[in-house]
Coordinates of C-alpha atoms in Angstrom, one line a residue:
X17 CA -6.5 22.8 13.6
X18 CA -6.4 20.2 16.3
X19 CA -7.9 17.7 13.8
X20 CA -5.4 18.5 11.1
X21 CA -2.5 18.0 13.6
X22 CA -4.0 14.6 14.6
X23 CA -4.3 13.7 10.9
X24 CA -0.7 14.6 10.0
X25 CA 0.7 12.8 13.1
X26 CA -1.4 9.7 12.2
X27 CA -0.3 9.8 8.6
X28 CA 3.4 10.2 9.5
X29 CA 3.0 7.3 12.0
X30 CA 1.3 5.1 9.4
X31 CA 3.8 5.6 6.7
X32 CA 6.7 5.3 9.2
X33 CA 5.5 1.9 10.3
X34 CA 4.9 0.8 6.7
X35 CA 8.3 1.9 5.7
X36 CA 10.0 0.0 8.6
X37 CA 8.0 -3.2 8.0
X38 CA 10.6 -4.5 5.5
X39 CA 13.0 -5.1 8.4
X40 CA 10.2 -7.0 10.2
X41 CA 9.6 -9.3 7.3
X42 CA 13.3 -9.9 6.8
X43 CA 13.3 -11.3 10.4
X44 CA 10.9 -13.9 9.1
X45 CA 13.0 -15.0 6.2
X46 CA 13.4 -18.5 7.7
X47 CA 9.6 -19.0 7.0
X48 CA 8.5 -19.5 3.4
X49 CA 7.0 -16.4 2.0
X50 CA 3.6 -18.0 1.2
X51 CA 3.3 -19.3 4.8
X52 CA 4.2 -15.9 6.1
X53 CA 1.4 -14.4 4.0
X54 CA -1.0 -17.0 5.2
X55 CA -0.1 -16.3 8.9
X56 CA -0.4 -12.5 8.2
X57 CA -3.9 -13.0 6.8
X58 CA -5.1 -15.2 9.7
X59 CA -3.6 -13.1 12.4
X60 CA -4.9 -9.9 10.8
X61 CA -8.4 -11.3 10.8
X62 CA -7.9 -12.2 14.6
X63 CA -6.6 -8.7 15.4
X64 CA -9.4 -6.9 13.5
X65 CA -12.0 -9.2 15.0
X66 CA -10.8 -8.0 18.5
X67 CA -11.0 -4.4 17.4
X68 CA -14.6 -4.9 16.0
X69 CA -15.6 -6.7 19.1
X70 CA -14.3 -3.9 21.3
X71 CA -16.1 -1.3 19.0
X72 CA -19.2 -3.5 19.0
X73 CA -19.3 -3.1 15.1
X74 CA -20.0 -6.7 14.0
X75 CA -23.6 -5.7 13.2
X76 CA -22.3 -3.0 10.9
X77 CA -20.2 -5.6 9.1
X78 CA -23.2 -7.8 8.4
X79 CA -25.2 -4.8 7.2
X80 CA -22.3 -3.9 4.8
X81 CA -22.1 -7.5 3.5
X82 CA -25.9 -7.5 2.8
X83 CA -25.7 -4.1 1.1
X84 CA -22.8 -5.3 -1.1
X85 CA -24.7 -8.4 -2.2
X86 CA -27.8 -6.2 -3.0
X87 CA -25.7 -3.7 -5.0
X88 CA -23.8 -6.5 -6.8
X89 CA -20.5 -5.2 -5.5
X90 CA -19.4 -8.1 -3.3
X91 CA -17.4 -9.5 -6.2
X92 CA -15.3 -6.3 -6.3
X93 CA -14.5 -6.7 -2.5
X94 CA -13.4 -10.3 -3.1
X95 CA -11.3 -9.2 -6.0
X96 CA -9.7 -6.5 -3.8
X97 CA -8.9 -9.1 -1.2
X98 CA -6.9 -11.2 -3.7
X99 CA -5.2 -8.1 -5.0
X100 CA -4.0 -7.0 -1.6
X101 CA -2.9 -10.6 -0.9
X102 CA -0.8 -10.6 -4.1
X103 CA 0.7 -7.2 -3.0
X104 CA 1.5 -8.5 0.5
X105 CA 3.0 -11.8 -0.9
X106 CA 5.3 -10.0 -3.4
X107 CA 6.5 -7.5 -0.8
X108 CA 7.3 -10.3 1.7
X109 CA 9.0 -12.4 -1.0
X110 CA 11.1 -9.6 -2.3
X111 CA 12.3 -8.4 1.1
X112 CA 13.2 -11.8 2.2
X113 CA 15.2 -12.3 -1.1
X114 CA 17.3 -9.2 -0.8
X115 CA 15.2 -7.2 -3.2
X116 CA 14.0 -4.5 -0.7
X117 CA 15.2 -1.7 -3.0
X118 CA 13.0 -3.1 -5.9
X119 CA 10.1 -3.2 -3.5
X120 CA 10.6 0.4 -2.5
X121 CA 10.8 1.2 -6.2
X122 CA 7.4 -0.2 -6.8
X123 CA 5.9 2.3 -4.3
X124 CA 7.6 5.2 -6.0
X125 CA 6.1 4.0 -9.3
X126 CA 2.6 3.4 -7.9
X127 CA 1.4 7.1 -7.8
X128 CA 2.2 7.5 -11.5
X129 CA 0.6 4.1 -12.3
X130 CA -2.5 5.4 -10.6
X131 CA -2.4 8.3 -13.2
X132 CA -2.4 5.8 -16.1
X133 CA -5.3 3.8 -14.5
X134 CA -7.2 7.1 -13.9
X135 CA -6.8 7.9 -17.6
X136 CA -7.8 4.5 -18.8
X137 CA -10.7 3.7 -16.4
X138 CA -11.8 7.1 -15.1
X139 CA -11.2 9.0 -18.3
X140 CA -9.2 11.7 -16.6
X141 CA -7.0 14.0 -18.8
X142 CA -3.2 13.9 -18.7
X143 CA -1.5 17.2 -18.0
X144 CA 1.9 18.0 -19.6
X145 CA 3.7 17.6 -16.3
X146 CA 2.1 14.1 -15.8
X147 CA 3.2 13.1 -19.3
X148 CA 6.8 14.2 -18.6
X149 CA 6.7 12.4 -15.3
X150 CA 5.4 9.1 -16.9
X151 CA 8.1 9.3 -19.6
X152 CA 10.9 9.7 -16.9
X153 CA 9.5 6.7 -15.0
X154 CA 9.3 4.6 -18.2
X155 CA 13.0 5.5 -19.0
X156 CA 13.9 4.4 -15.4
X157 CA 12.2 1.0 -15.8
X158 CA 13.8 0.5 -19.2
X159 CA 17.2 1.2 -17.7
X160 CA 16.4 -1.3 -14.9
X161 CA 15.3 -3.9 -17.5
X162 CA 18.6 -3.5 -19.5
X163 CA 20.6 -3.7 -16.3
X164 CA 19.1 -6.8 -15.0
X165 CA 18.4 -8.4 -18.4
X166 CA 14.7 -8.9 -17.7
X167 CA 11.6 -6.8 -17.1
X168 CA 11.2 -6.1 -13.3
X169 CA 7.9 -8.0 -13.3
X170 CA 7.6 -8.3 -9.5
X171 CA 8.2 -4.6 -9.1
X172 CA 5.6 -3.7 -11.7
X173 CA 3.1 -6.4 -10.5
X174 CA 3.5 -5.2 -6.9
X175 CA 2.7 -1.6 -8.0
X176 CA -0.2 -2.7 -10.3
X177 CA -1.8 -4.9 -7.6
X178 CA -2.0 -2.0 -5.1
X179 CA -3.0 0.4 -7.9
X180 CA -6.0 -1.6 -8.9
X181 CA -6.8 -2.3 -5.3
X182 CA -7.0 1.4 -4.8
X183 CA -9.2 1.7 -7.9
X184 CA -11.7 -0.7 -6.3
X185 CA -11.5 1.2 -3.1
X186 CA -12.7 4.3 -5.0
X187 CA -15.5 2.4 -6.6
X188 CA -16.6 0.8 -3.2
X189 CA -15.5 3.1 -0.4
X190 CA -15.7 1.4 3.0
X191 CA -14.4 2.2 6.6
X192 CA -10.9 0.9 7.0
X193 CA -11.8 -1.6 9.7
X194 CA -14.7 -3.1 7.9
X195 CA -12.7 -3.1 4.6
X196 CA -9.9 -5.1 6.2
X197 CA -12.3 -7.4 8.0
X198 CA -14.1 -8.4 4.7
X199 CA -10.8 -8.7 2.8
X200 CA -9.2 -11.0 5.3
X201 CA -12.5 -12.8 5.9
X202 CA -12.7 -13.8 2.2
X203 CA -9.1 -15.0 1.9
X204 CA -8.7 -16.5 5.4
X205 CA -10.3 -19.9 4.5
X206 CA -7.8 -20.3 1.6
X207 CA -4.9 -19.3 4.0
X208 CA -6.1 -21.8 6.7
X209 CA -6.3 -24.6 4.1
X210 CA -2.8 -23.8 2.9
X211 CA -1.4 -23.7 6.4
X212 CA -3.1 -27.1 7.2
X213 CA -1.5 -28.6 4.0
X214 CA 1.9 -26.9 4.4
X215 CA 4.8 -28.9 5.9
X216 CA 5.8 -25.7 7.9
X217 CA 4.6 -25.5 11.5
X218 CA 4.2 -22.1 13.1
X219 CA 6.2 -23.1 16.3
X220 CA 9.0 -25.0 14.5
X221 CA 11.4 -22.1 14.3
X222 CA 11.2 -21.3 18.0
X223 CA 9.3 -18.9 20.3
X224 CA 10.8 -15.7 18.7
X225 CA 9.5 -16.5 15.2
X226 CA 6.2 -17.7 16.6
X227 CA 5.7 -14.4 18.4
X228 CA 6.7 -12.4 15.3
X229 CA 4.2 -14.3 13.2
X230 CA 1.4 -13.5 15.7
X231 CA 2.6 -9.8 15.7
X232 CA 2.3 -9.7 11.8
X233 CA -1.5 -9.3 12.3
X234 CA -1.2 -6.4 14.7
X235 CA 1.5 -4.7 12.5
X236 CA -0.9 -5.0 9.6
X237 CA -3.9 -3.6 11.4
X238 CA -2.3 -0.7 13.4
X239 CA -0.9 1.4 10.4
X240 CA -4.2 0.9 8.5
X241 CA -6.2 2.3 11.4
X242 CA -3.7 5.2 11.7
X243 CA -4.1 5.8 8.0
X244 CA -7.9 5.9 8.3
X245 CA -7.6 8.6 10.9
X246 CA -5.1 10.6 8.7
X247 CA -7.4 10.2 5.7
X248 CA -10.3 11.6 7.6
X249 CA -8.5 14.6 9.2
X250 CA -5.9 15.6 6.5
X251 CA -6.3 17.2 3.1
X252 CA -5.4 15.2 0.0
X253 CA -2.4 17.3 -1.0
X254 CA -0.7 16.8 2.4
X255 CA -1.3 13.1 2.4
X256 CA 0.1 12.9 -1.1
X257 CA 3.4 14.3 0.1
X258 CA 3.5 12.1 3.2
X259 CA 3.0 8.9 1.2
X260 CA 6.6 9.2 -0.2
X261 CA 7.9 8.6 3.3
X262 CA 7.1 5.0 3.0
X263 CA 9.3 4.0 0.0
X264 CA 12.0 6.4 1.2
X265 CA 12.3 4.7 4.5
X266 CA 12.1 1.3 2.8
X267 CA 15.0 2.3 0.6
X268 CA 17.1 3.6 3.5
X269 CA 16.4 0.4 5.5
X270 CA 17.3 -1.7 2.5
X271 CA 20.7 0.1 2.2
X272 CA 21.7 0.8 5.8
X273 CA 19.9 -1.9 7.8
X274 CA 19.6 -4.8 5.4
X275 CA 22.9 -3.9 3.7
X276 CA 21.6 -4.4 0.1
X277 CA 24.0 -3.3 -2.7
X278 CA 23.1 0.0 -4.2
X279 CA 25.3 0.3 -7.3
X280 CA 25.4 3.2 -9.8
X281 CA 22.9 1.3 -12.1
X282 CA 20.3 1.6 -9.4
X283 CA 21.3 5.2 -8.7
X284 CA 20.5 6.1 -12.3
X285 CA 17.2 4.2 -12.2
X286 CA 16.1 6.0 -9.0
X287 CA 17.3 9.3 -10.4
X288 CA 14.8 9.1 -13.3
X289 CA 12.0 7.9 -11.0
X290 CA 12.7 10.7 -8.4
X291 CA 12.8 13.3 -11.2
X292 CA 9.5 12.0 -12.5
X293 CA 8.0 12.2 -9.0
X294 CA 9.3 15.8 -8.6
X295 CA 7.7 16.8 -11.9
X296 CA 4.5 15.0 -10.8
X297 CA 4.5 16.8 -7.4
X298 CA 5.2 20.2 -8.9
X299 CA 2.4 19.7 -11.5
X300 CA 0.0 18.5 -8.8
X301 CA 0.8 21.5 -6.6
X302 CA 0.2 23.9 -9.6
X303 CA -3.2 22.2 -10.4
X304 CA -4.2 22.4 -6.7
X305 CA -3.3 26.1 -6.4
X306 CA -5.2 26.9 -9.7
X307 CA -8.3 25.0 -8.4
X308 CA -8.1 26.8 -5.1
X309 CA -7.7 30.1 -6.9
X310 CA -10.7 29.4 -9.2
X311 CA -12.8 28.4 -6.3
X312 CA -11.9 31.5 -4.5
X313 CA -12.9 33.7 -7.5
X314 CA -16.2 31.9 -8.0
X315 CA -17.0 32.2 -4.3
X316 CA -16.3 36.0 -4.5
X317 CA -18.5 36.4 -7.6
X318 CA -21.4 34.7 -6.0

């Protein structure tokens, strides 16, 4: 019971932090989005290196690298590094260009995009509730496309990048600290070269922005470590509910803190997305209870 409480508190803390990060990136709007991404990668690597040194886990990292090379899976980790970098860049870029509501929309869409990926790549079957949920989300995206006059590519690409990132994580499961270490390690050289060639200098916008850029690494690592604790001590269904805290806080922050316009067109779009999510959650709960009931029956028979 104590472990589950720890898991729930850690999960709530992680998603709360992720939800509020939009305001943090908006504070860095004076820095070009690509530069912010590069600083985030470099300072994340510095932060996670400190954590690994404190845990004395560097030996484990090298063992994992050797194991990945031997199993021909290192390429997947490098791909995951680029996917999460794309996700980070799009989020930073959208938030700093007054598109935080569209960014939150992508995290609402993502769980249902995971369903599509599971069907295509993992050959899972679609239940009726999931089909209805997907149709509702597709209608929402179509309305958003008609309203804006173009397909919301950034929103969809942001959801897709994290979706396929998650798929790789399922194929190559690694501890959170080691996973982030490898991902930042592989893209850090590119980030450093970019920063070397970039006309932007970290200290040029004053000490406040410089401190915030350094803090970007810490604010990337902390929620990830909290999520790792939550993932270890919380059941899947509870964590699935908690995950919607992130885009909900992002949306509220966009409206009430960043003062983004939320007109009736967006209300209709989100209404379809939220209805789809509700159908998805109810369907998932029913499947979970059926599975639990069947397991109980089988256990009693045995």
